[in-house]
Each structure stands twice: as structure tokens, then as C-alpha cells.
Coordinates of C-alpha atoms in Angstrom, one line a residue:
M1 CA 0.4 0.0 -0.2
S2 CA 1.1 3.6 -1.2
R3 CA 2.1 6.9 1.0
E4 CA -0.8 8.2 -0.7
Q5 CA -3.4 5.3 0.1
Q6 CA -2.5 5.2 4.3
A7 CA -3.1 8.7 4.5
V8 CA -6.3 8.7 3.2
E9 CA -7.2 4.9 5.0
R10 CA -5.9 6.9 8.0
A11 CA -8.3 9.5 7.6
R12 CA -11.6 7.2 6.5
T13 CA -11.1 5.3 9.9
A14 CA -10.7 8.1 11.3
F15 CA -14.2 9.9 10.3
L16 CA -15.9 6.4 10.6
T17 CA -15.4 6.3 14.7
G18 CA -17.2 9.6 14.8
R19 CA -15.3 11.4 16.7
S20 CA -15.4 14.7 14.1
K21 CA -18.8 15.1 13.6
P22 CA -19.7 16.2 17.7
L23 CA -19.1 21.0 17.4
D24 CA -17.1 20.9 20.9
Y25 CA -14.6 18.1 18.6
R26 CA -14.7 20.8 16.1
I27 CA -14.3 23.4 17.8
G28 CA -11.6 22.7 19.0
Q29 CA -9.6 21.6 15.7
L30 CA -10.3 25.2 14.8
K31 CA -9.0 26.3 17.7
A32 CA -5.6 24.4 17.4
L33 CA -5.7 26.1 13.6
Q34 CA -5.5 28.7 15.5
R35 CA -3.1 28.3 17.8
C36 CA -0.9 26.6 14.5
I37 CA -0.8 29.9 12.5
T38 CA 0.0 32.5 15.6
E39 CA 2.5 29.8 17.9
R40 CA 4.7 28.7 14.3
Q41 CA 4.6 32.8 13.0
K42 CA 7.9 32.8 12.9
D43 CA 8.2 29.4 11.1
I44 CA 5.6 30.2 8.3
S45 CA 7.1 33.5 7.8
D46 CA 10.7 32.5 7.1
A47 CA 9.0 30.2 4.6
L48 CA 7.9 32.7 2.7
K49 CA 10.8 34.3 2.6
K50 CA 12.5 31.5 1.5
D51 CA 9.3 30.3 -1.3
L52 CA 8.6 33.7 -2.3
N53 CA 10.7 36.4 -0.6
K54 CA 7.4 37.5 0.5
S55 CA 8.3 39.9 3.8
E56 CA 7.9 39.6 7.9
I57 CA 4.6 42.3 7.7
G58 CA 3.6 40.5 4.8
T59 CA 2.6 36.9 5.8
P60 CA 0.5 37.7 8.1
L61 CA -1.1 40.8 6.2
Y62 CA -2.0 38.2 2.9
E63 CA -1.2 35.5 4.3
T64 CA -3.1 34.7 7.8
L65 CA -4.5 37.7 9.2
G66 CA -7.8 36.2 7.1
L67 CA -7.9 32.7 7.6
E68 CA -7.8 33.4 12.3
G69 CA -10.5 35.9 10.7
E70 CA -12.5 32.9 9.3
I71 CA -11.9 30.8 12.0
M72 CA -13.1 32.5 14.9
L73 CA -15.2 32.8 12.2
A74 CA -16.7 29.8 12.3
V75 CA -16.0 28.8 16.5
N76 CA -18.5 31.7 16.9
K77 CA -21.5 30.8 13.8
L78 CA -20.7 26.8 14.5
A79 CA -23.9 25.8 16.2
Q80 CA -25.9 28.3 14.1
W81 CA -25.0 26.5 10.9
A82 CA -25.3 23.0 11.8
A83 CA -28.1 23.6 13.7
P84 CA -32.0 22.4 11.2
R85 CA -32.9 25.1 9.0
P86 CA -36.9 24.9 9.4
V87 CA -38.6 24.9 5.6
E88 CA -41.1 26.2 4.7
K89 CA -45.1 23.5 4.5
N90 CA -47.6 23.1 2.5
L91 CA -50.2 22.1 4.2
L92 CA -49.9 18.4 3.5
T93 CA -47.4 19.2 6.2
L94 CA -48.1 21.2 8.2
S95 CA -47.8 19.1 11.2
D96 CA -44.9 17.4 10.1
Q97 CA -41.2 18.3 10.7
V98 CA -39.5 20.0 7.5
F99 CA -35.3 20.7 7.6
I100 CA -32.7 21.0 6.5
Q101 CA -29.7 19.0 8.8
P102 CA -26.2 19.4 7.4
Q103 CA -24.5 16.6 7.8
P104 CA -20.3 15.8 7.3
L105 CA -19.5 14.5 4.0
G106 CA -16.0 12.9 5.0
V107 CA -13.2 12.5 3.8
V108 CA -12.1 15.4 1.8
L109 CA -8.6 16.3 0.0
V110 CA -7.9 19.8 0.1
I111 CA -4.8 20.7 -3.3
G112 CA -3.1 23.7 -2.5
A113 CA -1.9 26.0 -4.4
W114 CA 2.2 28.2 -4.3
N115 CA 1.4 31.6 -4.3
Y116 CA -0.5 32.0 -0.7
P117 CA 0.5 28.6 0.7
W118 CA -1.0 28.7 4.0
A119 CA -4.1 31.4 3.2
V120 CA -5.7 29.4 0.0
T121 CA -4.6 25.3 1.8
L122 CA -5.8 25.8 5.2
Q123 CA -9.1 28.6 4.2
P124 CA -10.9 25.2 2.3
L125 CA -9.9 23.6 5.9
I126 CA -11.6 25.4 8.3
G127 CA -15.2 24.6 5.8
V128 CA -14.0 20.7 6.1
I129 CA -13.2 21.1 9.8
A130 CA -16.5 23.2 10.5
A131 CA -18.6 20.8 8.6
G132 CA -17.0 17.9 10.6
N133 CA -14.7 15.8 8.5
A134 CA -12.1 14.6 7.9
A135 CA -9.7 15.6 5.6
I136 CA -6.3 15.4 2.8
V137 CA -4.1 17.9 3.2
K138 CA -1.8 18.3 0.1
P139 CA 0.2 21.0 -0.4
S140 CA 2.0 22.2 -3.4
E141 CA 5.7 21.2 -3.9
V142 CA 6.6 24.4 -5.9
S143 CA 6.6 26.3 -2.7
V144 CA 8.7 23.5 -1.4
H145 CA 9.8 26.0 2.3
S146 CA 5.8 26.2 2.8
S147 CA 5.3 23.3 2.4
K148 CA 7.7 21.0 4.0
V149 CA 6.7 23.2 7.4
M150 CA 3.6 22.6 7.0
E151 CA 4.4 18.7 6.8
E152 CA 5.7 19.6 9.9
I153 CA 4.1 21.9 12.0
L154 CA 0.0 20.9 11.6
P155 CA -0.1 17.2 13.0
L156 CA 1.5 18.7 16.0
Y157 CA -2.1 20.8 16.4
L158 CA -4.4 18.8 14.9
D159 CA -5.6 15.7 15.8
K160 CA -4.4 16.6 19.3
V161 CA -8.1 18.0 21.2
T162 CA -7.8 16.4 24.7
P163 CA -9.7 14.4 25.9
P164 CA -11.1 12.2 23.5
P165 CA -15.1 12.6 23.0
P166 CA -16.6 9.0 22.8
P167 CA -17.2 6.5 21.1
C168 CA -12.9 6.4 20.9
P169 CA -11.9 6.7 24.2
V170 CA -8.2 6.6 23.0
W171 CA -6.9 6.7 19.0
S172 CA -3.5 5.8 17.7
D173 CA -1.4 8.3 16.1
C174 CA -2.1 6.3 13.2
E175 CA -6.2 7.6 12.5
R176 CA -5.7 10.8 12.0
D177 CA -9.1 13.1 11.1
V178 CA -5.7 15.5 8.8
P179 CA -3.1 14.2 7.2
V180 CA -0.6 16.1 5.7
V181 CA 0.7 14.3 1.7
T182 CA 4.0 16.5 0.5
G183 CA 5.2 15.5 -2.4
G184 CA 4.9 16.4 -6.4
V185 CA 3.1 15.2 -9.5
S186 CA 3.2 11.3 -9.1
E187 CA 1.6 11.9 -4.9
T188 CA -1.0 13.6 -6.5
Q189 CA -1.5 11.2 -9.5
E190 CA -1.6 8.2 -6.6
L191 CA -4.2 10.5 -4.3
L192 CA -6.7 10.8 -7.0
R193 CA -7.4 7.0 -8.0
Q194 CA -8.3 7.5 -4.5
R195 CA -12.3 7.8 -3.2
F196 CA -13.0 10.8 -1.7
D197 CA -16.2 12.5 -0.7
H198 CA -15.5 16.1 -2.4
I199 CA -12.0 16.8 -3.7
V200 CA -11.1 20.4 -3.3
Y201 CA -8.4 22.2 -5.6
T202 CA -7.2 25.4 -6.6
G203 CA -5.0 26.5 -8.8
N204 CA -4.9 25.9 -13.2
S205 CA -7.6 25.0 -15.8
S206 CA -5.4 22.8 -17.3
V207 CA -4.9 20.9 -13.9
G208 CA -8.5 21.5 -12.7
K209 CA -9.4 19.5 -15.5
L210 CA -7.3 16.3 -14.7
V211 CA -8.2 16.7 -11.1
M212 CA -12.7 16.5 -12.4
E213 CA -12.0 13.6 -13.8
A214 CA -10.1 11.4 -11.6
A215 CA -13.1 12.9 -9.4
A216 CA -15.6 11.4 -11.9
R217 CA -14.1 7.7 -11.5
H218 CA -15.3 7.8 -8.3
L219 CA -18.6 11.1 -9.1
T220 CA -16.9 12.9 -6.5
P221 CA -17.9 16.3 -6.4
V222 CA -15.3 19.3 -7.3
T223 CA -14.2 22.7 -5.6
L224 CA -12.7 24.3 -8.5
E225 CA -10.5 27.9 -8.2
L226 CA -8.8 27.9 -11.7
G227 CA -8.4 31.5 -12.0
G228 CA -8.0 33.2 -15.8
K229 CA -7.4 36.5 -16.8
S230 CA -9.8 39.0 -14.4
P231 CA -10.1 42.6 -16.9
C232 CA -10.3 46.2 -15.3
Y233 CA -12.1 48.3 -16.8
I234 CA -11.7 51.9 -16.6
D235 CA -14.1 54.4 -16.9
K236 CA -13.3 58.3 -18.6
Q237 CA -15.2 59.8 -16.5
C238 CA -13.1 58.1 -13.0
D239 CA -10.5 59.6 -10.2
I240 CA -7.3 58.1 -12.8
T241 CA -5.0 58.6 -9.6
I242 CA -7.5 56.9 -7.2
A243 CA -8.2 54.1 -9.2
C244 CA -4.3 53.3 -10.9
R245 CA -3.4 53.8 -7.1
R246 CA -5.7 50.3 -6.2
I247 CA -4.4 48.6 -8.7
T248 CA -0.4 49.0 -8.5
W249 CA -1.8 47.6 -5.8
G250 CA -4.0 44.9 -6.8
K251 CA -1.4 44.1 -9.4
F252 CA 2.0 43.6 -8.7
T253 CA 0.8 42.6 -4.8
N254 CA 2.8 38.9 -4.3
C255 CA 4.7 39.8 -7.7
G256 CA 1.8 39.5 -9.6
Q257 CA 1.1 35.8 -8.7
T258 CA -2.3 36.5 -6.8
C259 CA -5.3 34.9 -8.7
I260 CA -7.4 37.5 -8.9
A261 CA -5.3 40.5 -10.0
P262 CA -6.2 42.6 -12.6
D263 CA -4.8 40.4 -15.0
Y264 CA -5.3 43.6 -17.7
I265 CA -7.0 47.1 -18.6
L266 CA -9.2 48.1 -20.6
C267 CA -10.0 51.9 -21.7
E268 CA -10.7 54.5 -23.8
P269 CA -7.0 55.7 -25.7
S270 CA -6.8 59.2 -24.9
L271 CA -6.6 57.7 -21.1
Q272 CA -3.4 55.3 -21.8
D273 CA -0.6 57.3 -20.9
R274 CA -1.6 59.5 -17.9
V275 CA -2.9 55.4 -16.7
V276 CA 0.6 54.5 -17.3
E277 CA 2.3 57.5 -15.6
E278 CA 0.0 57.4 -12.4
I279 CA 1.1 53.2 -12.0
R280 CA 5.1 54.3 -12.8
K281 CA 4.2 56.6 -9.7
N282 CA 2.6 54.2 -7.5
V283 CA 5.8 52.1 -8.5
K284 CA 8.0 54.3 -6.5
E285 CA 5.8 55.1 -4.0
F286 CA 5.0 51.3 -2.8
Y287 CA 8.4 49.8 -4.1
S288 CA 11.1 52.7 -4.3
D289 CA 13.0 53.7 -7.4
D290 CA 14.3 50.1 -7.0
P291 CA 11.8 47.3 -6.7
K292 CA 14.6 44.9 -6.7
S293 CA 16.2 45.9 -2.9
C294 CA 12.4 46.8 -1.5
V295 CA 11.6 44.4 1.3
D296 CA 7.9 44.1 -0.2
Y297 CA 8.5 43.7 -3.3
G298 CA 8.4 40.1 -4.2
R299 CA 10.0 37.1 -6.3
I300 CA 8.6 34.5 -9.2
I301 CA 8.4 31.7 -7.3
N302 CA 10.6 29.3 -9.3
Q303 CA 13.1 30.2 -12.5
R304 CA 10.6 27.4 -14.8
H305 CA 7.7 30.4 -13.8
F306 CA 9.8 33.4 -14.4
R307 CA 10.9 32.3 -17.9
R308 CA 7.3 31.3 -18.8
V309 CA 6.6 35.6 -18.1
M310 CA 9.4 36.7 -19.7
A311 CA 8.5 34.8 -22.7
L312 CA 4.2 35.8 -22.5
V313 CA 6.4 39.8 -22.3
E314 CA 8.5 39.3 -26.2
G315 CA 6.4 41.1 -28.9
S316 CA 4.4 43.5 -26.6
T317 CA 6.0 47.4 -26.3
I318 CA 7.1 47.6 -23.0
A319 CA 5.5 51.1 -21.1
L320 CA 7.2 50.7 -17.4
G321 CA 9.6 48.4 -15.9
G322 CA 10.9 45.5 -18.2
E323 CA 14.0 44.8 -15.7
N324 CA 15.0 41.3 -14.7
D325 CA 17.7 38.6 -13.3
E326 CA 16.9 35.3 -13.5
S327 CA 19.4 34.1 -11.4
L328 CA 16.6 35.8 -8.3
S329 CA 13.5 35.2 -10.6
Y330 CA 13.7 39.0 -10.1
I331 CA 10.8 40.9 -13.0
A332 CA 10.2 44.8 -12.2
P333 CA 6.9 45.2 -12.3
T334 CA 6.3 46.1 -15.8
V335 CA 3.2 47.9 -18.3
L336 CA 2.6 47.3 -21.2
R337 CA 1.1 49.4 -23.4
D338 CA -1.1 48.9 -27.4
V339 CA -1.8 45.4 -27.1
K340 CA -3.2 43.3 -29.3
P341 CA -6.2 40.8 -28.6
D342 CA -4.0 38.1 -29.8
A343 CA -0.4 38.9 -28.5
K344 CA 0.9 36.3 -26.7
V345 CA 0.8 37.8 -23.3
M346 CA -3.4 38.0 -23.9
Q347 CA -3.3 33.7 -24.3
E348 CA -3.1 32.9 -20.9
E349 CA -3.2 34.1 -16.8
I350 CA 0.4 35.5 -16.7
F351 CA 0.6 35.6 -13.1
G352 CA 3.1 37.8 -12.9
P353 CA 4.1 41.3 -12.8
V354 CA 3.1 41.8 -16.2
L355 CA 0.2 44.8 -16.9
P356 CA -0.9 44.6 -20.6
I357 CA -2.9 47.8 -21.4
V358 CA -5.6 46.9 -24.4
T359 CA -7.7 50.2 -25.8
V360 CA -11.1 50.4 -26.1
S361 CA -13.2 52.5 -27.7
G362 CA -15.6 52.4 -24.4
V363 CA -17.6 50.6 -22.0
D364 CA -19.8 48.7 -25.1
E365 CA -16.7 47.4 -26.9
A366 CA -15.0 45.8 -23.2
I367 CA -18.0 43.9 -22.5
R368 CA -17.9 42.3 -26.4
F369 CA -14.2 42.0 -25.3
I370 CA -15.1 40.4 -21.8
N371 CA -17.5 38.9 -23.0
E372 CA -16.0 36.8 -26.6
R373 CA -13.4 35.3 -23.8
E374 CA -13.8 32.3 -20.7
K375 CA -15.4 33.6 -17.6
P376 CA -13.0 35.5 -15.9
L377 CA -13.0 34.8 -11.9
A378 CA -12.9 38.2 -11.1
L379 CA -14.0 41.3 -12.9
Y380 CA -12.5 45.0 -12.0
V381 CA -14.3 48.1 -13.0
F382 CA -12.9 51.7 -11.4
S383 CA -16.3 54.2 -12.3
P384 CA -18.5 56.4 -10.7
D385 CA -21.6 56.1 -12.6
N386 CA -23.3 53.2 -10.6
K387 CA -25.8 52.3 -13.5
L388 CA -22.4 51.5 -16.0
I389 CA -20.7 49.3 -13.1
R390 CA -24.6 47.8 -12.9
R391 CA -24.1 47.5 -16.4
I392 CA -21.3 45.7 -16.6
I393 CA -22.7 43.6 -13.7
D394 CA -25.5 42.7 -15.7
E395 CA -24.0 42.0 -18.8
T396 CA -21.1 40.0 -18.1
S397 CA -20.1 37.1 -16.0
S398 CA -17.3 35.7 -13.1
G399 CA -16.2 34.4 -10.3
G400 CA -17.6 37.9 -9.0
V401 CA -17.4 41.4 -9.6
L402 CA -15.3 44.6 -7.9
A403 CA -15.7 48.2 -8.9
N404 CA -13.1 50.5 -7.9
D405 CA -11.1 48.4 -5.5
C406 CA -9.3 45.7 -6.3
L407 CA -8.2 41.5 -3.8
V408 CA -10.8 43.6 -1.3
H409 CA -13.8 40.9 -1.6
F410 CA -11.7 38.1 -0.9
S411 CA -11.3 39.4 2.6
V412 CA -15.6 40.0 3.2
S413 CA -16.8 36.1 4.6
A414 CA -20.5 36.6 3.8
L415 CA -19.4 36.7 -0.1
P416 CA -18.8 33.6 -1.9
F417 CA -15.3 33.0 -2.9
G418 CA -15.4 31.1 -6.7
G419 CA -15.6 30.5 -10.3
V420 CA -17.6 30.4 -13.0
G421 CA -16.8 28.2 -16.2
N422 CA -13.2 28.3 -17.1
S423 CA -12.4 30.1 -13.7
G424 CA -14.4 26.8 -11.4
M425 CA -16.7 25.6 -9.8
G426 CA -18.4 25.4 -5.9
C427 CA -17.3 28.0 -3.5
Y428 CA -16.8 28.6 -0.8
H429 CA -15.6 31.1 2.9
G430 CA -17.7 32.2 6.3
R431 CA -20.5 30.0 5.9
H432 CA -20.0 29.2 2.6
S433 CA -17.2 26.9 2.7
F434 CA -19.8 25.0 5.7
D435 CA -22.1 24.2 3.2
Q436 CA -20.0 23.4 0.6
F437 CA -18.1 20.7 2.6
S438 CA -21.9 19.5 4.2
H439 CA -24.0 17.6 2.9
L440 CA -27.5 19.5 3.4
R441 CA -29.8 16.7 3.5
G442 CA -33.8 17.3 3.8
C443 CA -35.5 16.2 6.5
L444 CA -39.2 15.4 6.8
L445 CA -40.8 13.6 9.9
K446 CA -44.2 12.7 9.8
S447 CA -46.6 10.9 12.4
L448 CA -48.9 8.0 11.8
A449 CA -51.7 10.2 12.9
M450 CA -54.2 11.5 10.1
E451 CA -54.1 9.0 7.9
G452 CA -57.9 9.4 6.4
V453 CA -56.1 12.5 4.4
N454 CA -53.9 10.3 2.7
K455 CA -56.9 8.8 0.6
M456 CA -56.3 11.8 -2.0
R457 CA -53.4 10.0 -2.3
Y458 CA -54.1 6.2 -3.0
P459 CA -55.8 4.1 -5.8
P460 CA -58.3 4.7 -7.4
H461 CA -57.8 7.6 -8.1
T462 CA -60.5 9.9 -9.2
A463 CA -61.2 14.0 -10.2
K464 CA -62.2 14.8 -6.5
K465 CA -59.6 13.6 -4.9
L466 CA -57.0 15.4 -7.5
G467 CA -59.0 18.1 -6.1
W468 CA -57.7 18.3 -2.8
A469 CA -54.8 17.2 -3.3
R470 CA -54.2 20.1 -5.7
F471 CA -55.0 22.3 -2.8
F472 CA -53.1 21.4 0.2
I473 CA -50.1 21.1 -1.9
L474 CA -49.9 24.5 -3.3
Q475 CA -51.5 26.6 -0.7
Q476 CA -47.4 27.2 0.6
V477 CA -47.2 28.5 4.3
D478 CA -44.5 31.1 5.3
L479 CA -43.5 29.6 8.9
G480 CA -41.5 33.6 9.1
F481 CA -45.3 34.8 10.3
L482 CA -46.4 33.2 13.4
G483 CA -49.7 34.1 13.3
R484 CA -50.2 33.5 10.3
M485 CA -48.8 29.7 10.1
A486 CA -51.1 29.1 13.9
A487 CA -54.1 31.1 11.7
L488 CA -53.5 28.4 8.4
A489 CA -52.8 25.4 11.8
V490 CA -56.4 26.1 13.0
L491 CA -57.7 26.3 8.9
A492 CA -55.6 22.9 7.8
V493 CA -56.9 20.7 10.9
I494 CA -60.5 21.4 9.8
A495 CA -59.8 21.0 6.3
A496 CA -58.1 18.3 7.1
V497 CA -61.2 16.3 9.2
M498 CA -63.4 17.6 6.6
L499 CA -61.5 15.9 3.7
Q500 CA -61.6 13.1 6.1
R501 CA -65.2 12.2 6.8
Y502 CA -65.6 12.7 2.8
L503 CA -63.6 10.3 1.4
Q504 CA -64.5 7.9 4.1

């Protein structure tokens, strides 16, 4: 049996004990994860420095602070999220219990990404644990140091909640709710051969298709976060200075290696020079005259990706930046002007500090341009005109929309984060994470009384029985208004008695 098979078996065995289901245990695991994040902040920060040249302050700001907030939310709201959820009834079910009961799915595979190795790996894991599941965590092998640290520290905190809940008074180290499996492509492929109850993958669409294909063999549902080329339309009426300041931050944070970074700008030709100059000013303010020596400016994850990004620049006109150093995987903040729709840089997600500007005649052409391409994970529009913003929302499709800023919608736990079409499927964050990794089980509990009412559904079928059935089934009851509910309950009882006499 392979190491990957053993890990899955351990997680499955642990889940089948039932120990991950009690809310107290889930809360204990979540709090343990929070302790891991806070107590091992230096280990996490050192690993990110080696992987992506992230600064000591950048680690909590872009990786762990959001995780702590998600954990606190889950801990505070878990009892509410996990409680039975009453639903509307019709007259036939007025005296019954009709509700949705969230239940754990089982064992969930979480395949993380390298650009934010902690945030995008542990963010869904929070929802997986909150929903009562076991999990296999597969960090990306590309972020080598973060993967190693995650493998070392997560087992020191998770599965260590004491005292163990019944029915498992003790458990051995071979049974773990959240084993971490490291390795490269072959290890990931071996994991994908196993049966899971859900798979979460963050990465590119090519690998996403392979994950979905592997999941299909076991009819396993998937959540895919796949990124894409997120457009950024700048309306000529907006404050260009503020718009470019926010775009500069959103694009060059993490050296452009952000799945929801603005991938390219759409604007009218008259704005292009101004946009370039404003971005130039902001790059200097944020990263100094020499971004290469700036502690807050990152690096491309490795030389393979460095060469990939530099190849995308070929054939385009550099308006700003362009300096690079392959030995350090360094690419300066770079802006390309007068980029043609068929340019190399427009054919795939850039995932680097290169920002193309494509000129369009106005919002009509911008909408057509966006709709002619794959649906992006994020869509940005900068405009003071709410009607224009609403029009772009109504006439385009994307995972999310953000007006007059970049990236920050990711920080709102109440918003579902996920893609559509080529940018992914499924979503998470806050309660959306809990629901994504739960089975929302429909439940109806009836009594054995008033059997006479059921005669309308039993053969022999008649037009009169159909009429009564139509009346009872089509009358919806809004349980939000207690007075109306009580009145309808009385009417239902009276109608049921009359119907029972009639059918007899």
C-alpha cells in the first residue's frame, strides 16, 4: 500500500469513529489550527520568505490574518450553521417536521496552491473541519519550504484535542483526521486515484480538468478555484489617480502571483498615457526606485515560471519596467502598452508582475471584449457611474465583481468566493465553506396519525381526489409569520377533518 493510500485509510478510519462530528471536537480542532497559525508565525514567515520573498509583515497581512478571522467566525457561528434549518411547508405537511440537516461528507482532499501556500490551503480546510469532515491536506510542492513546514507543524496541533470524545476514548497515531501528504505530480496522481467524498483544488484550468476527470471515476464532487484573465475596465469619468493607485497595489502584490489580480486593463486610448504615468508614480512610492532591493516586493516562485512570464512579454511594447534577473527570479513591475488582443500575453493568465493595457472605444467594446473570452474569476470596473457598474454586472459573467478597488472582496467572509465556467466551480468562505463541505440533507418527519387525509393519494384516483390534493399541496405556509402560521394550522386541521369524513 502506498503512502498516499495509507494516509487516506487513516483519515477514513478516523472519520468512521465519528469523533470529528461533535461540535465541541470541531471547535477544538479549529482553535488548535488558530494556535498553530499564531504560535508558528515565524516558521511560516521564514518559509514564505524563502519561497516568494514575502516580508515579515506581508505574511500576516496576505496569508494568515484572514485565516484567523475565518476561524473566529466559524467557531462563533458553528452551532448556528450546524443546526437543523426549518423550511416552508404546505398544508399537507403543516403538522410535520420539515427541515434541512447539514451533515459531514466524509473525507475531503484539499490540494493547495503555491502562490499563497497557507491562505489558499488552510482557507478551505477551515470549512472542511467546521463541517465535521476528515481531510487530506496536499500542499503544493512548488512552494517547497512552506510545504515542508506545513507537513511538520500541522500534525503537532491537529488531532491533539483532549480529552477525546466518545465513542473513541483513545486513538492511535495511525488514525488522523488531517494527515498532510507532500510530494510532486506522482504523489498527487496517486492521491487522485483514491476515493474521496469531496475534492478541493486551487490552481490552473489544465490541472483542474485532470482533477475533475479523476474525481468522475468515483462520482466525487469537486470545488475548483482556477483563476483566469481577470479584466479591469477604467471608465474615463473616474478618478484616474485613485484608480491606478489601487490597481498598482492589486496587480503587483505578491509579484503579480494572485489568482484574482487584475490581469489586463481595458481603457480608451486617451487614458493610456495617464494610466502608465500614474502606475509609474505608485510603483516608485510602494517599492522605491529599486523594487529589486525593496523588502515588500516579492519574487517569482521559481525560474521555470520566470521564463514563462518573460516569454509572454515578447512582442509587446514595454511602457514601464521590464528589468529582470533570472538568477533571482526577479521581474520588475512592468506595464505593456498598445497590446493587441492576439498578443502572446493575452492568451493565458499571466500570473506575474506584467500588466497589459488594451485600448477600447468605450464600455460597449469593453463588454464585448470580456464576453468573447473565458469567464474570469474576478472582474474589476473603476467608475463613479453606478448605472455603468450595474450594466457591466448585468451584461458579463465572472466569479466575482469588484467596483473601484482590487482584491478586497476576497476578505469578505459573507461573500462566496469561487469561479464560473473556465475559472472554476463551487465556492467557499464563511458559511459558504460550511455548506460547500456539508451534505444538506432534506428531512421530513411525519406522525402516523390522520391517515384518512392520505386517501387522496391512494388509488383508485378520481378527479375529486386530485382537486383536494391540488388545494393542500399548492397552499404554501410562510413560517416567518407566526400569526399566519397559527391561523393556517387551525384551518388545516379543520380541512383535514372534513376531508377525512368526505373520503370515508
